Tab-separated table of C-alpha atoms in Angstrom:
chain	number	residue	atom	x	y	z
A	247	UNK	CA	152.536	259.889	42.861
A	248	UNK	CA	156.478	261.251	43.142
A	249	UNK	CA	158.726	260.136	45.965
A	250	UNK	CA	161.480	260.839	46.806
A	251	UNK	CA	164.805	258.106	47.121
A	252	UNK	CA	167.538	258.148	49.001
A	253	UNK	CA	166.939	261.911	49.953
A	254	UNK	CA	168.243	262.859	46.326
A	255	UNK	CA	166.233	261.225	43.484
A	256	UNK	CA	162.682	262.046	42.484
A	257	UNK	CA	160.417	259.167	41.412
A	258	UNK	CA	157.186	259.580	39.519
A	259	UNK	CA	155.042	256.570	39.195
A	260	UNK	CA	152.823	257.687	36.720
A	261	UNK	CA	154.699	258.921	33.859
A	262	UNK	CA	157.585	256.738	34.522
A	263	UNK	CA	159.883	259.827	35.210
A	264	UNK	CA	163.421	259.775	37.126
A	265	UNK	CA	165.803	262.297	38.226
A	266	UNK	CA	168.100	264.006	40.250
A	267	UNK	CA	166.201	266.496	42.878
A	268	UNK	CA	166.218	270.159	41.307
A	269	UNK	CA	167.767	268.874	37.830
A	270	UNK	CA	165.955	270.445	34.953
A	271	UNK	CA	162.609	268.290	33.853
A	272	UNK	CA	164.823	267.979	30.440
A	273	UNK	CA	167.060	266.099	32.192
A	274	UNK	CA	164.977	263.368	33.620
A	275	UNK	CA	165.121	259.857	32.840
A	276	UNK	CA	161.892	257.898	31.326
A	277	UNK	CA	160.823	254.268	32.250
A	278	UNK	CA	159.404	252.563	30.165
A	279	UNK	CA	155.812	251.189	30.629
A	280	UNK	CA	156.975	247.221	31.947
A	281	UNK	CA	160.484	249.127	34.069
A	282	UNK	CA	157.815	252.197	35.406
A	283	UNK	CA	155.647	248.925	36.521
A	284	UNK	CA	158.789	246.664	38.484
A	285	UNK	CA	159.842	250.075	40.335
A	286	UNK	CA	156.657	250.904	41.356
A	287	UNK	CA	155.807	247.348	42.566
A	288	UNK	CA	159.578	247.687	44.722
A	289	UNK	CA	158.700	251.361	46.007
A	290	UNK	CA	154.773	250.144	47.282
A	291	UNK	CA	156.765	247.592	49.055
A	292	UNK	CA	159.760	249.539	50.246
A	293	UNK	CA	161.674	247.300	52.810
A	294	UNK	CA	159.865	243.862	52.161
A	295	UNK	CA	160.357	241.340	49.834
A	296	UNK	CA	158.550	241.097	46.271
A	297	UNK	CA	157.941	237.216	44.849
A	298	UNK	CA	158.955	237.026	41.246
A	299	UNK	CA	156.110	235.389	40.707
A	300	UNK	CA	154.310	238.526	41.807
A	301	UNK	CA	156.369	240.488	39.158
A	302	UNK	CA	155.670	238.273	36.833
A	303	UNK	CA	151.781	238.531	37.507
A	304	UNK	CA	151.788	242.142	38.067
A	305	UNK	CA	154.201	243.211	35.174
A	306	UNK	CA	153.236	241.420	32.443
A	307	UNK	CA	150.350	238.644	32.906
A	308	UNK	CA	148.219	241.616	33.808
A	309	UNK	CA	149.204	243.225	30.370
A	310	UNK	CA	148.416	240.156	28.684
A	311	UNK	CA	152.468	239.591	27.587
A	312	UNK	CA	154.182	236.390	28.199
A	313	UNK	CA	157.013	237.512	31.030
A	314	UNK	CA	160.007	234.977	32.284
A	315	UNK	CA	162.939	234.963	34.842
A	316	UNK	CA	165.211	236.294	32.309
A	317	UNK	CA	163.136	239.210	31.454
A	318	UNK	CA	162.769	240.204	35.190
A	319	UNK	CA	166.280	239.948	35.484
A	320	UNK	CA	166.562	241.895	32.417
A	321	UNK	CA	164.670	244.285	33.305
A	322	UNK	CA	165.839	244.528	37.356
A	323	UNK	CA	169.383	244.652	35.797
A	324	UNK	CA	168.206	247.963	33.264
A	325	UNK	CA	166.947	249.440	36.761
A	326	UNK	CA	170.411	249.136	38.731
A	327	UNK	CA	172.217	250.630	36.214
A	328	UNK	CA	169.719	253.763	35.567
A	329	UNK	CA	169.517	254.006	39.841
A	330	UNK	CA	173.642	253.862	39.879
A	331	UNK	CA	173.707	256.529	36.973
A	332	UNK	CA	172.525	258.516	39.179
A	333	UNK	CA	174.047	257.999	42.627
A	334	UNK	CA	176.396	255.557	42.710
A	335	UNK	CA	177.564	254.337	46.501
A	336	UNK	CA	173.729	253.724	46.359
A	337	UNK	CA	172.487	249.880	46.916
A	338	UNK	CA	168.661	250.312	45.832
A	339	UNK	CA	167.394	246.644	44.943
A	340	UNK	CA	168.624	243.819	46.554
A	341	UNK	CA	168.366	240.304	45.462
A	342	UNK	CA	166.797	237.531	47.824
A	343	UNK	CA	168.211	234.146	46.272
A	344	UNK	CA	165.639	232.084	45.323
A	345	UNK	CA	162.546	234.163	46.092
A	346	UNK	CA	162.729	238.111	44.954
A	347	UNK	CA	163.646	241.472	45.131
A	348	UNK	CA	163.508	244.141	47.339
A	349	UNK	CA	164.054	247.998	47.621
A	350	UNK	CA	166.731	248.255	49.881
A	351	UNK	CA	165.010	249.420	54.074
A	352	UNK	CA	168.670	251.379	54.029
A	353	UNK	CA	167.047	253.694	51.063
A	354	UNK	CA	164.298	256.065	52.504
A	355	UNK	CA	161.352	257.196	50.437
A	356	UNK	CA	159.807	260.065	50.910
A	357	UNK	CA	156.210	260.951	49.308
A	358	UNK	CA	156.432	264.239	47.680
A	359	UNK	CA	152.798	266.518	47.710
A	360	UNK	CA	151.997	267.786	44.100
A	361	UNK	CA	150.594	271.191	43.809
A	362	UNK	CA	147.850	271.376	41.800
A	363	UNK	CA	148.814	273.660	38.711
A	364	UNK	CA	151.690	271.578	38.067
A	365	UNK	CA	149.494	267.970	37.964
A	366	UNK	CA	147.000	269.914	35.640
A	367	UNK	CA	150.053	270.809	33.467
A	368	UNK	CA	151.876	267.472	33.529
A	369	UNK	CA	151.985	265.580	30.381
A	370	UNK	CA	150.505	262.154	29.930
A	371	UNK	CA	153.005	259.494	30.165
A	372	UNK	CA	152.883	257.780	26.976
A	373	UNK	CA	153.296	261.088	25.319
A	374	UNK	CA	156.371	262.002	26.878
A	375	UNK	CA	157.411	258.404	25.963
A	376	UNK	CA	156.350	259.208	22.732
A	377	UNK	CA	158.914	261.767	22.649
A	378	UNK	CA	162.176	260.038	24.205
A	379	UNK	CA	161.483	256.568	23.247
A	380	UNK	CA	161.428	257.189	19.504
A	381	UNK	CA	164.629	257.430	18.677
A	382	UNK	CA	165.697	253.606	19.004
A	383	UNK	CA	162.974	252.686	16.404
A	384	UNK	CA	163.743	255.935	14.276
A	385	UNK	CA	164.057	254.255	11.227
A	386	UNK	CA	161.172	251.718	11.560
A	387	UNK	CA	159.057	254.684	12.703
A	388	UNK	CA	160.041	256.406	8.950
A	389	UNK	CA	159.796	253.187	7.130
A	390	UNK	CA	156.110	252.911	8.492
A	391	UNK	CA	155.264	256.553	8.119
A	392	UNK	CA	156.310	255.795	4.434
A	393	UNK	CA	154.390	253.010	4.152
A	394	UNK	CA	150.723	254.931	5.587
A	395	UNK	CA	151.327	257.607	2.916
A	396	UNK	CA	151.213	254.917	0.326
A	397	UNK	CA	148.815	253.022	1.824
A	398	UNK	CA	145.802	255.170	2.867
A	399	UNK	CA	143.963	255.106	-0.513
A	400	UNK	CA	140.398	255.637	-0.815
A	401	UNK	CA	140.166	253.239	-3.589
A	402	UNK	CA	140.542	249.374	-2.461
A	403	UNK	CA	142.472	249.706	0.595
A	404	UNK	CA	142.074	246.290	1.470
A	405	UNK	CA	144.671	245.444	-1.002
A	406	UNK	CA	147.539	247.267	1.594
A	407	UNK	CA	145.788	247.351	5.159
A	408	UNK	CA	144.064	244.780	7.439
A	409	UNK	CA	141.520	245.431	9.852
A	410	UNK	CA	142.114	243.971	13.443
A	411	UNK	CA	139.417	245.192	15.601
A	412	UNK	CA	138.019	248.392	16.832
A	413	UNK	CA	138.491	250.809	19.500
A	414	UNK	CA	134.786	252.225	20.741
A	415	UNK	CA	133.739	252.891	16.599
A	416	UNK	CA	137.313	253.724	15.159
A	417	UNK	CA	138.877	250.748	13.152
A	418	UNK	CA	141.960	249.352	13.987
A	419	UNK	CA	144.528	248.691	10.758
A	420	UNK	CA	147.699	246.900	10.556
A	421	UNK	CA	149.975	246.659	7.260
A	422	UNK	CA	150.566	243.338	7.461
A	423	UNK	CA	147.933	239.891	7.655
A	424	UNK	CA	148.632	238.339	11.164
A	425	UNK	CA	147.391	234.976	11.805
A	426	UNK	CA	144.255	233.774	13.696
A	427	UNK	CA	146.221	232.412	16.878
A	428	UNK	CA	147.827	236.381	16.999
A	429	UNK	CA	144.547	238.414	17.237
A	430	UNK	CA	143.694	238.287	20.900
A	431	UNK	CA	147.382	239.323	21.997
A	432	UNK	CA	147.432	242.131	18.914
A	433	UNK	CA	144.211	243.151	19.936
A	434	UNK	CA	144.881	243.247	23.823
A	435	UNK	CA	148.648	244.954	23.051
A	436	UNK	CA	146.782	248.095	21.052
A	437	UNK	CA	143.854	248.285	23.721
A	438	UNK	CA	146.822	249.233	26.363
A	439	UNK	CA	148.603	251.070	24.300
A	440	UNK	CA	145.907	252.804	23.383
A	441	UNK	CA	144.991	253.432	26.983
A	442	UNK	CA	147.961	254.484	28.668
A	443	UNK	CA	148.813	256.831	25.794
A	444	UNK	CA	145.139	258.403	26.301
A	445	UNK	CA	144.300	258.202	22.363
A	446	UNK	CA	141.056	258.370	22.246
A	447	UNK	CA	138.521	257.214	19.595
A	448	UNK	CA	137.496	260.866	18.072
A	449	UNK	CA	134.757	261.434	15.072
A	450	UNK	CA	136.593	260.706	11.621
A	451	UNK	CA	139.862	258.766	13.577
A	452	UNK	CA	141.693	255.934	12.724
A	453	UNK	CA	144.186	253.537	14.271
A	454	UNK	CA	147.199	252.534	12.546
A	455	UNK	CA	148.727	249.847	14.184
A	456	UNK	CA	152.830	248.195	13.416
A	457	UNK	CA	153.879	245.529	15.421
A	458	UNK	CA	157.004	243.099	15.602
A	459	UNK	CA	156.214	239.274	15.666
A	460	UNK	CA	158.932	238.986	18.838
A	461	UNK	CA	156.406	240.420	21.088
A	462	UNK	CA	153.905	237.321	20.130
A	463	UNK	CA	156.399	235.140	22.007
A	464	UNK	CA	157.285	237.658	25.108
A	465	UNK	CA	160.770	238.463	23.164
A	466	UNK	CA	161.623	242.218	22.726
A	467	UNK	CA	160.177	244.084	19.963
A	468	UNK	CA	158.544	247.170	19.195
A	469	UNK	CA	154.790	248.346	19.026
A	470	UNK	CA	153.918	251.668	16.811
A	471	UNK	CA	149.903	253.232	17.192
A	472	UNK	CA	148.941	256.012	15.143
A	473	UNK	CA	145.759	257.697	15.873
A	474	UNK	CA	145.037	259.570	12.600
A	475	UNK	CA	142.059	261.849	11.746
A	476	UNK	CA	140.875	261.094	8.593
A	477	UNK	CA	139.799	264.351	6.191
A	478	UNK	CA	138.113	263.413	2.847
A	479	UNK	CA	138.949	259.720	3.305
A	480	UNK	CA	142.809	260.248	3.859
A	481	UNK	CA	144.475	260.337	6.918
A	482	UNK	CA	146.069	264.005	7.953
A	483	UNK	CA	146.733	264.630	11.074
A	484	UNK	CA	148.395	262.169	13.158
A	485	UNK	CA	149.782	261.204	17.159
A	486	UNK	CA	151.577	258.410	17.130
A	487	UNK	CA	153.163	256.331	20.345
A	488	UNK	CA	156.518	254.086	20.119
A	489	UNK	CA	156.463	251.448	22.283
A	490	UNK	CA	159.475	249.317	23.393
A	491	UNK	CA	159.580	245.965	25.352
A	492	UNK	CA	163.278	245.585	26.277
């Protein structure tokens, strides 16, 4: 759904887009997947009042991640200064001590109709994420690319890859061993990642999975899937999705 704020920015919910009205799609900004979540949760409740605890429940317990005070403030903080970026004399969310936040009643929104050709033609979320939110883990993103070219081996691959679960009938492979107590959070992290990024489980596909400890213990960190087909047992073609919680 896209609305419109303050009679001058464009909001879309589902890919996590924001801009200026009229300014060139390349110019947009994109949310990521937990900021995409706290706006939308302000804009459903334009004018009233939003618990933290209901952020907290929303945002992340619903994602399985471990979410805090600080991070919403983090995170409600990362969302004032994107909103003033782009109009300034603007007050959008407004703190209630003690008890929430709140998209400001002065701010209209507006819900903006979608013509058809241009939701068939929209690009999934994650993938346009995929394409902006890369470049802060650049150089982990080559370091693991590295590392898969190494790695996929026909012969003994257990030696260099662990299996952590599967999605449908395709494995699910990290590089490193994680312990017991992380497999239930790993597993639940790739699931949504695997979701919102609309990777699905094809015929001869494999997931490659990278992920930073920090996120075990709701701490920032970044989350790398790579859905890879697999041609003669090696891996050739693959999409992969960058994932950072701030």
């Amino acid at each position: 759904m896209k609305y419109l704020l303050a009679d001058a920015i464009v909001y879309n919910d589902e890919d996590g887009s924001v801009s200026l009205i009229n300014a060139p799609d390349e110019d947009a900004q994109i949310l990521t997947c937990t900021a995409n979540t706290l706006l939308k949760l302000l804009v459903q409740h334009h004018g009233n009042v939003v618990e933290r605890d209901t952020f907290l429940h929303e945002v992340w317990d619903r994602r399985g991640l471990q979410g805090s005070n600080n991070s919403l403030n983090q995170y409600i903080s990362i969302l004032r200064k994107m909103l003033a970026s782009l109009l300034p004399d603007a007050l959008f969310i407004v703190t209630v001590p003690k008890t929430g936040f709140m998209l400001s009643a002065d701010v209209t929104v507006t819900p903006l109709e979608e013509s058809p050709p241009a939701a068939k033609t929209a690009k999934p979320a994650w993938r346009v994420r995929s394409e902006l939110l890369f470049c802060g883990a650049l150089t982990l993103a080559i370091v693991t690319l590295c590392l898969w070219i190494t790695a996929i081996k026909p012969e003994n691959p257990q030696r260099e890859i662990h299996l952590l679960t599967h999605i449908g009938t395709c494995p699910v492979y990290t590089f490193t061993p994680l312990a017991d107590v992380f497999h239930e959070k790993a597993i639940t992290l790739a699931q949504t990642l695997q979701q919102d990024g609309h990777l699905p489980c094809l015929k001869n596909s494999i997931f490659y999975m990278h992920i930073q400890r920090t996120l075990f213990y709701g701490h920032e960190g970044r989350l790398v899937l790579s859905q890879c087909s697999l041609t003669q047992g090696k891996a050739s073609a693959c999409r992969t999705l960058y994932y950072y919680e701030w």
